[in-house]
Every structure is written in structure tokens, then in C-alpha cells.
Amino acid sequence: TLKSSHTVFFKVANITILIIQIISSILTYFTPALFGFLFGSTVRAVATEIMALPNRAYTVEIAFYAFYGLMYVIFVAVHLKRSAPYDNVVCVPLFSFVIFINAIMMIMVIATILYESLLYSTWPIILTFGALSIWPFVNALISGSKEALSIMVRALPVFVLATPTFIAFLSAYNISRLADLTWGNRPTISKVKSDERRKSLAMKGDTGNANDAESLELWLKHQMKWCGVLNVFLVGINLVLMVFMESILKSIAFLPEIHSTRSVPGTYDGALEVCIVFSSPWVLLLLVGTVFHCVRWAKRLNK
């Protein structure tokens, strides 16, 4: 708390981190569109540069958007909170399929960026991604914890390949299960137990508690209804952004464009910029961590 014995720097840093986390949480709801667009741009680049199919590049890209968008819609629809016994908390085969597709696409993204950067000498792209990737390791190194650095090195492959699933699809899963109150000490009761309890209380003449059980059931149905409305809205926004993001991002594209005599000009126009925008909360967290560790080392050296 603000009245605690911690230093002002510690309090400011924690409040800053809290604000950044709130912003990050809001942005993650739109990351399915971000990764869909990034993967779609990569598929177009592969079709034009590697498969030498420039005339079919847009067709391949649109087909991928349809596939990825459908996978996203099915994922949300399957995990959307419903009344028992129709509720599906976790569909393991679908989760496994999503993890597999996202991992394959991340490998393709990394390979394509490296290929096009080396081919066209667009080193700003490599340097940007390299800095964002190395920065956490720098923080772990200056923290003085060998264990933290070791864990990060061992977890790096999984972290990279699972990033789209962890950020985009787990966020979508969280929102789809927003009305799930069947865990912990949440105020919930199943329909069967609700009916049994209502009949039992009614037989005892306790109509007040019986009405409370019925009111709770109606309240839960109301929550599921509005959770469904919210998910429909977010899914619709993400699908629209996924398809039209290229047109939107052309206004903010500032990094060198990728051109080729064989490819569709500007395959990645704005793709990297939007990644920077969406990763800005994460970058700010890394910056806070770097400043914190540097201040701590400075205090140790002054002693």
C-alpha cells in the first residue's frame, strides 16, 4: 500500500506495473486479429517469394484468413459458457490443434522474416525483433539470478512457439468462460441441485430461500447471456480487424518496406509496427524491470 514502509521508487514502480498490466489485458482481447494478420502476411510472402505464385498470393492469403478465422470462431463457440450438461470447459483436441497450428505458423513467420531480411537487407526488422527477444535475457542477467537466466534459456523455444496460443487464444478462452462461476467459492448452484433445494425448502415452508435459489439460477442465466453477447462482439471485431488491418496499418507504417520484382509490394507494410504497438505494454514492463535492477545495483555499489 501507499502507507507501507517501502521506498517511493518501489511504490511508483508497482503502480506503474499495475497500470501497464491493465492496458496489456485490454490489448490481448484483440490479439487474435494481430496474429491472424501476421500469419496471413507470412502466408502471402511464402506464396510469392518461395513458392513463386505471385498471381495467387491474395487468394492464398484470403483462404488462410478464412481458415484461421474459422478456427478462432469454433474455439470460442466450443468453450462458451453454457448450462449443464451442454457446457464444455476444456476441449483438449481443439486446444491441441490450435497449439499445433500456431506453433507451425510461428516457425514460418521467423523463417520468412529471416529470409526476406537477408534477401533485401532490411536489418531494422531483424534488429527490432532481436532487441525485443534479447531484452528479457538482459534483465535476467542483471538481476544476478543464474537460475532465472537458466530457466529463460530452457523455456525460450516453448515461449516463442506458444506465444500466439498463450496470448491470443487463452485470452479468448478467458472471455468465453467469463460467466463460469462453478469453481472456488463463487455463488453458484447446478440446475438439478437448485430444483432439489427449491422443492425441499418449499416442502418445509421456507419459500424465501426457495425464491433465492431460483433468483440465483436466473442471475446465472443472465450472466451467460451477456457473456455470449460480449464474445460475439469481440469475435466480430477481431475478424474485421484481421481482414482489414493491412489497410488500417498503412497509415502508421514507418519502417522500410519489403519490395521484390516477383512479390506483391509491401508484404509486411505495417505488420511490424502493429506488433510494436501491441507489445508496448510488455516493453514498458521490461523497461521498469531494467530500471529497477539498475537502481538496485547502483545502491549496492554505493555501499
CSV table of C-alpha atoms in Angstrom, one decimal:
chain,number,residue,atom,x,y,z
A,1,THR,CA,0.0,0.0,0.0
A,2,LEU,CA,1.0,3.7,-0.3
A,3,LYS,CA,1.3,3.8,3.5
A,4,SER,CA,3.7,0.9,3.7
A,5,SER,CA,7.4,1.1,4.6
A,6,HIS,CA,8.6,0.5,1.1
A,7,THR,CA,10.5,3.2,-0.8
A,8,VAL,CA,8.8,5.7,-3.0
A,9,PHE,CA,10.6,4.2,-6.0
A,10,PHE,CA,9.2,0.7,-5.2
A,11,LYS,CA,5.7,2.1,-4.8
A,12,VAL,CA,5.8,4.0,-8.1
A,13,ALA,CA,7.2,1.0,-9.9
A,14,ASN,CA,4.5,-1.3,-8.7
A,15,ILE,CA,1.7,1.2,-9.5
A,16,THR,CA,3.2,1.7,-13.0
A,17,ILE,CA,3.3,-2.1,-13.5
A,18,LEU,CA,-0.3,-2.3,-12.4
A,19,ILE,CA,-1.4,0.3,-15.0
A,20,ILE,CA,0.6,-1.4,-17.7
A,21,GLN,CA,-0.9,-4.7,-16.9
A,22,ILE,CA,-4.4,-3.3,-17.2
A,23,ILE,CA,-3.6,-1.8,-20.7
A,24,SER,CA,-2.0,-5.1,-21.7
A,25,SER,CA,-5.0,-7.1,-20.6
A,26,ILE,CA,-7.3,-4.9,-22.8
A,27,LEU,CA,-5.0,-5.2,-25.8
A,28,THR,CA,-4.8,-9.0,-25.5
A,29,TYR,CA,-8.5,-9.2,-26.4
A,30,PHE,CA,-7.6,-8.1,-29.9
A,31,THR,CA,-4.5,-10.2,-30.4
A,32,PRO,CA,-6.3,-12.9,-32.4
A,33,ALA,CA,-6.6,-10.3,-35.2
A,34,LEU,CA,-3.0,-9.4,-34.7
A,35,PHE,CA,-1.7,-12.9,-35.1
A,36,GLY,CA,-4.1,-13.7,-37.8
A,37,PHE,CA,-2.9,-10.7,-39.8
A,38,LEU,CA,0.8,-11.5,-39.1
A,39,PHE,CA,0.3,-15.1,-40.2
A,40,GLY,CA,-1.7,-14.1,-43.3
A,41,SER,CA,1.0,-11.7,-44.3
A,42,THR,CA,3.6,-14.5,-43.9
A,43,VAL,CA,1.5,-16.9,-46.0
A,44,ARG,CA,1.3,-14.3,-48.8
A,45,ALA,CA,5.1,-13.8,-48.6
A,46,VAL,CA,5.7,-17.6,-48.8
A,47,ALA,CA,3.4,-17.8,-51.8
A,48,THR,CA,5.1,-15.0,-53.6
A,49,GLU,CA,8.8,-15.4,-52.7
A,50,ILE,CA,9.3,-19.1,-52.0
A,51,MET,CA,6.5,-20.8,-54.0
A,52,ALA,CA,6.7,-18.3,-56.8
A,53,LEU,CA,3.0,-17.9,-57.1
A,54,PRO,CA,2.5,-14.1,-57.1
A,55,ASN,CA,-0.7,-14.2,-59.1
A,56,ARG,CA,-2.3,-16.4,-56.4
A,57,ALA,CA,-0.8,-14.7,-53.4
A,58,TYR,CA,-4.0,-12.8,-52.4
A,59,THR,CA,-6.1,-16.0,-53.0
A,60,VAL,CA,-3.9,-18.0,-50.7
A,61,GLU,CA,-3.9,-15.2,-48.1
A,62,ILE,CA,-7.7,-14.9,-48.1
A,63,ALA,CA,-8.0,-18.7,-47.8
A,64,PHE,CA,-5.8,-18.6,-44.8
A,65,TYR,CA,-7.8,-15.8,-43.2
A,66,ALA,CA,-10.9,-17.9,-43.7
A,67,PHE,CA,-9.2,-21.0,-42.1
A,68,TYR,CA,-7.7,-19.1,-39.1
A,69,GLY,CA,-10.8,-17.0,-38.6
A,70,LEU,CA,-13.0,-20.2,-38.6
A,71,MET,CA,-10.6,-21.9,-36.1
A,72,TYR,CA,-10.9,-18.8,-33.8
A,73,VAL,CA,-14.7,-18.8,-34.1
A,74,ILE,CA,-15.0,-22.5,-33.4
A,75,PHE,CA,-12.6,-22.2,-30.5
A,76,VAL,CA,-14.7,-19.5,-28.8
A,77,ALA,CA,-18.0,-21.2,-29.6
A,78,VAL,CA,-17.0,-24.5,-28.2
A,79,HIS,CA,-15.7,-23.1,-24.9
A,80,LEU,CA,-18.5,-20.5,-24.4
A,81,LYS,CA,-20.1,-21.0,-21.0
A,82,ARG,CA,-23.4,-22.9,-21.2
A,83,SER,CA,-25.8,-24.5,-18.8
A,84,ALA,CA,-25.1,-28.1,-17.8
A,85,PRO,CA,-24.9,-30.7,-19.3
A,86,TYR,CA,-24.0,-28.8,-22.5
A,87,ASP,CA,-21.1,-27.0,-21.1
A,88,ASN,CA,-17.6,-27.9,-22.4
A,89,VAL,CA,-15.0,-26.5,-20.0
A,90,VAL,CA,-11.9,-27.6,-22.0
A,91,CYS,CA,-11.9,-29.3,-25.4
A,92,VAL,CA,-8.4,-30.9,-25.3
A,93,PRO,CA,-8.3,-32.0,-29.0
A,94,LEU,CA,-9.3,-28.5,-30.1
A,95,PHE,CA,-6.7,-26.9,-27.8
A,96,SER,CA,-4.0,-29.3,-29.1
A,97,PHE,CA,-4.9,-28.4,-32.7
A,98,VAL,CA,-4.7,-24.7,-32.0
A,99,ILE,CA,-1.3,-25.1,-30.3
A,100,PHE,CA,0.0,-27.1,-33.3
A,101,ILE,CA,-1.2,-24.6,-35.9
A,102,ASN,CA,0.1,-21.6,-34.0
A,103,ALA,CA,3.5,-23.3,-33.5
A,104,ILE,CA,3.8,-24.1,-37.2
A,105,MET,CA,2.9,-20.5,-38.1
A,106,MET,CA,5.4,-19.0,-35.7
A,107,ILE,CA,8.1,-21.1,-37.3
A,108,MET,CA,7.0,-19.9,-40.7
A,109,VAL,CA,7.0,-16.3,-39.5
A,110,ILE,CA,10.5,-16.5,-38.1
A,111,ALA,CA,11.9,-18.2,-41.2
A,112,THR,CA,10.2,-15.8,-43.6
A,113,ILE,CA,11.3,-12.7,-41.7
A,114,LEU,CA,14.9,-14.0,-41.7
A,115,TYR,CA,14.7,-14.9,-45.4
A,116,GLU,CA,13.3,-11.6,-46.5
A,117,SER,CA,15.5,-9.6,-44.3
A,118,LEU,CA,18.7,-11.3,-45.6
A,119,LEU,CA,17.4,-11.1,-49.2
A,120,TYR,CA,16.5,-7.4,-49.0
A,121,SER,CA,18.9,-6.3,-46.3
A,122,THR,CA,16.1,-4.9,-44.2
A,123,TRP,CA,18.1,-5.1,-41.0
A,124,PRO,CA,15.8,-2.8,-38.9
A,125,ILE,CA,13.3,-5.7,-38.8
A,126,ILE,CA,16.0,-8.1,-37.5
A,127,LEU,CA,17.3,-5.6,-35.0
A,128,THR,CA,13.8,-4.7,-33.7
A,129,PHE,CA,12.8,-8.4,-33.2
A,130,GLY,CA,16.3,-9.2,-31.9
A,131,ALA,CA,16.1,-6.4,-29.3
A,132,LEU,CA,12.6,-7.4,-28.1
A,133,SER,CA,13.8,-11.0,-27.9
A,134,ILE,CA,17.1,-10.4,-26.1
A,135,TRP,CA,15.8,-7.8,-23.6
A,136,PRO,CA,14.3,-10.2,-21.1
A,137,PHE,CA,17.6,-12.1,-21.0
A,138,VAL,CA,19.4,-8.9,-20.3
A,139,ASN,CA,17.0,-8.3,-17.3
A,140,ALA,CA,17.5,-11.8,-16.1
A,141,LEU,CA,21.3,-11.4,-16.4
A,142,ILE,CA,21.5,-8.1,-14.5
A,143,SER,CA,19.1,-9.4,-11.8
A,144,GLY,CA,22.0,-11.5,-10.6
A,145,SER,CA,20.0,-14.7,-10.6
A,146,LYS,CA,21.6,-17.6,-12.6
A,147,GLU,CA,18.6,-19.7,-12.1
A,148,ALA,CA,16.3,-17.1,-13.8
A,149,LEU,CA,18.6,-16.9,-16.8
A,150,SER,CA,18.8,-20.7,-17.0
A,151,ILE,CA,15.1,-21.1,-16.9
A,152,MET,CA,14.6,-18.5,-19.6
A,153,VAL,CA,17.1,-20.1,-21.9
A,154,ARG,CA,15.4,-23.5,-21.5
A,155,ALA,CA,11.9,-22.1,-21.9
A,156,LEU,CA,12.7,-20.0,-24.9
A,157,PRO,CA,11.6,-22.5,-27.7
A,158,VAL,CA,8.3,-23.2,-25.9
A,159,PHE,CA,7.8,-19.5,-25.2
A,160,VAL,CA,8.3,-18.5,-28.9
A,161,LEU,CA,6.1,-21.3,-30.4
A,162,ALA,CA,3.4,-21.0,-27.8
A,163,THR,CA,3.1,-17.1,-27.8
A,164,PRO,CA,0.1,-16.9,-30.1
A,165,THR,CA,-1.8,-19.6,-28.1
A,166,PHE,CA,-0.8,-18.2,-24.7
A,167,ILE,CA,-1.7,-14.6,-25.6
A,168,ALA,CA,-4.5,-14.7,-28.1
A,169,PHE,CA,-6.3,-17.9,-27.6
A,170,LEU,CA,-6.0,-18.1,-23.8
A,171,SER,CA,-7.4,-14.6,-23.7
A,172,ALA,CA,-10.2,-15.6,-25.9
A,173,TYR,CA,-10.8,-18.7,-23.7
A,174,ASN,CA,-10.8,-16.5,-20.6
A,175,ILE,CA,-13.5,-14.2,-22.1
A,176,SER,CA,-15.6,-17.2,-23.3
A,177,ARG,CA,-15.6,-18.6,-19.8
A,178,LEU,CA,-16.3,-15.2,-18.1
A,179,ALA,CA,-19.7,-16.4,-16.8
A,180,ASP,CA,-18.2,-19.7,-15.4
A,181,LEU,CA,-18.8,-19.4,-11.7
A,182,THR,CA,-18.6,-23.2,-10.9
A,183,TRP,CA,-15.2,-23.0,-9.2
A,184,GLY,CA,-13.9,-21.7,-5.9
A,185,ASN,CA,-16.3,-20.1,-3.6
A,186,ARG,CA,-18.4,-18.4,-6.2
A,187,PRO,CA,-22.2,-18.1,-5.6
A,188,THR,CA,-23.4,-20.9,-7.9
A,189,ILE,CA,-25.6,-23.9,-7.9
A,190,SER,CA,-26.4,-26.5,-10.6
A,191,LYS,CA,-29.9,-26.7,-12.0
A,192,VAL,CA,-30.5,-30.2,-10.6
A,193,LYS,CA,-29.4,-29.2,-7.1
A,194,SER,CA,-31.3,-25.9,-7.5
A,195,ASP,CA,-34.5,-27.8,-8.2
A,196,GLU,CA,-34.0,-30.2,-5.4
A,197,ARG,CA,-33.2,-27.5,-3.0
A,198,ARG,CA,-36.2,-25.4,-4.1
A,199,LYS,CA,-38.6,-28.4,-3.6
A,200,SER,CA,-37.0,-29.2,-0.3
A,201,LEU,CA,-37.3,-25.7,1.0
A,202,ALA,CA,-40.9,-25.3,-0.4
A,203,MET,CA,-41.9,-28.5,1.4
A,204,LYS,CA,-40.6,-27.0,4.7
A,205,GLY,CA,-42.5,-23.8,4.0
A,206,ASP,CA,-39.3,-21.8,3.6
A,207,THR,CA,-40.4,-20.0,0.4
A,208,GLY,CA,-37.9,-17.2,1.0
A,209,ASN,CA,-34.8,-19.3,0.5
A,210,ALA,CA,-36.5,-21.2,-2.3
A,211,ASN,CA,-37.0,-18.0,-4.2
A,212,ASP,CA,-33.4,-17.1,-3.5
A,213,ALA,CA,-32.3,-20.3,-5.2
A,214,GLU,CA,-34.5,-19.5,-8.2
A,215,SER,CA,-33.2,-16.0,-8.3
A,216,LEU,CA,-29.6,-17.2,-8.3
A,217,GLU,CA,-30.4,-19.5,-11.2
A,218,LEU,CA,-32.0,-16.7,-13.2
A,219,TRP,CA,-29.0,-14.5,-12.4
A,220,LEU,CA,-26.5,-17.1,-13.7
A,221,LYS,CA,-28.5,-17.4,-17.0
A,222,HIS,CA,-28.4,-13.6,-17.3
A,223,GLN,CA,-24.7,-13.6,-16.9
A,224,MET,CA,-24.2,-16.3,-19.5
A,225,LYS,CA,-26.4,-14.4,-21.9
A,226,TRP,CA,-24.4,-11.2,-21.7
A,227,CYS,CA,-21.1,-13.2,-21.8
A,228,GLY,CA,-22.3,-14.6,-25.1
A,229,VAL,CA,-23.1,-11.1,-26.4
A,230,LEU,CA,-19.7,-9.8,-25.3
A,231,ASN,CA,-17.9,-12.7,-27.1
A,232,VAL,CA,-19.9,-12.2,-30.3
A,233,PHE,CA,-18.8,-8.6,-30.2
A,234,LEU,CA,-15.1,-9.3,-29.6
A,235,VAL,CA,-15.1,-12.1,-32.2
A,236,GLY,CA,-16.7,-9.8,-34.8
A,237,ILE,CA,-14.2,-7.0,-34.1
A,238,ASN,CA,-11.2,-9.4,-34.4
A,239,LEU,CA,-12.4,-10.9,-37.7
A,240,VAL,CA,-13.0,-7.4,-39.2
A,241,LEU,CA,-9.5,-6.2,-38.0
A,242,MET,CA,-7.9,-9.4,-39.2
A,243,VAL,CA,-9.2,-8.8,-42.8
A,244,PHE,CA,-8.9,-5.0,-43.0
A,245,MET,CA,-5.8,-4.5,-40.8
A,246,GLU,CA,-3.5,-4.0,-43.7
A,247,SER,CA,-5.5,-1.0,-45.0
A,248,ILE,CA,-5.6,0.4,-41.5
A,249,LEU,CA,-1.9,0.0,-40.8
A,250,LYS,CA,-0.7,1.6,-44.0
A,251,SER,CA,-1.2,5.0,-42.3
A,252,ILE,CA,1.2,4.1,-39.4
A,253,ALA,CA,3.8,2.2,-41.4
A,254,PHE,CA,7.2,3.8,-40.9
A,255,LEU,CA,9.7,1.0,-41.2
A,256,PRO,CA,11.4,0.1,-44.5
A,257,GLU,CA,9.1,-1.7,-46.9
A,258,ILE,CA,9.8,-5.1,-48.4
A,259,HIS,CA,9.7,-5.0,-52.1
A,260,SER,CA,10.5,-7.5,-54.8
A,261,THR,CA,10.2,-7.8,-58.6
A,262,ARG,CA,8.4,-11.1,-58.0
A,263,SER,CA,6.2,-10.2,-55.0
A,264,VAL,CA,3.3,-8.1,-54.0
A,265,PRO,CA,4.9,-4.8,-52.9
A,266,GLY,CA,4.9,-4.1,-49.2
A,267,THR,CA,4.0,-7.6,-47.9
A,268,TYR,CA,4.8,-6.6,-44.4
A,269,ASP,CA,3.7,-2.9,-44.5
A,270,GLY,CA,2.6,-2.1,-41.0
A,271,ALA,CA,2.9,-5.7,-39.7
A,272,LEU,CA,5.9,-4.9,-37.6
A,273,GLU,CA,4.6,-1.6,-36.5
A,274,VAL,CA,1.4,-3.1,-35.1
A,275,CYS,CA,3.5,-5.8,-33.3
A,276,ILE,CA,5.4,-2.9,-31.6
A,277,VAL,CA,2.1,-1.2,-30.6
A,278,PHE,CA,0.7,-4.4,-29.1
A,279,SER,CA,3.9,-5.3,-27.4
A,280,SER,CA,4.4,-1.8,-26.0
A,281,PRO,CA,3.0,-2.8,-22.5
A,282,TRP,CA,5.4,-5.7,-22.4
A,283,VAL,CA,8.3,-3.3,-23.5
A,284,LEU,CA,7.3,-0.9,-20.7
A,285,LEU,CA,7.4,-3.8,-18.2
A,286,LEU,CA,10.8,-4.7,-19.4
A,287,LEU,CA,11.9,-1.1,-19.0
A,288,VAL,CA,10.6,-0.9,-15.5
A,289,GLY,CA,12.5,-4.1,-14.7
A,290,THR,CA,15.7,-2.8,-16.2
A,291,VAL,CA,15.5,0.4,-14.2
A,292,PHE,CA,14.7,-1.4,-11.0
A,293,HIS,CA,17.7,-3.7,-11.4
A,294,CYS,CA,20.0,-0.9,-12.3
A,295,VAL,CA,18.9,1.2,-9.3
A,296,ARG,CA,19.4,-1.8,-7.1
A,297,TRP,CA,22.9,-2.4,-8.4
A,298,ALA,CA,23.7,1.3,-8.1
A,299,LYS,CA,22.7,1.2,-4.4
A,300,ARG,CA,24.9,-1.9,-3.8
A,301,LEU,CA,27.9,-0.3,-5.4
A,302,ASN,CA,27.5,2.9,-3.4
A,303,LYS,CA,27.6,0.8,-0.2
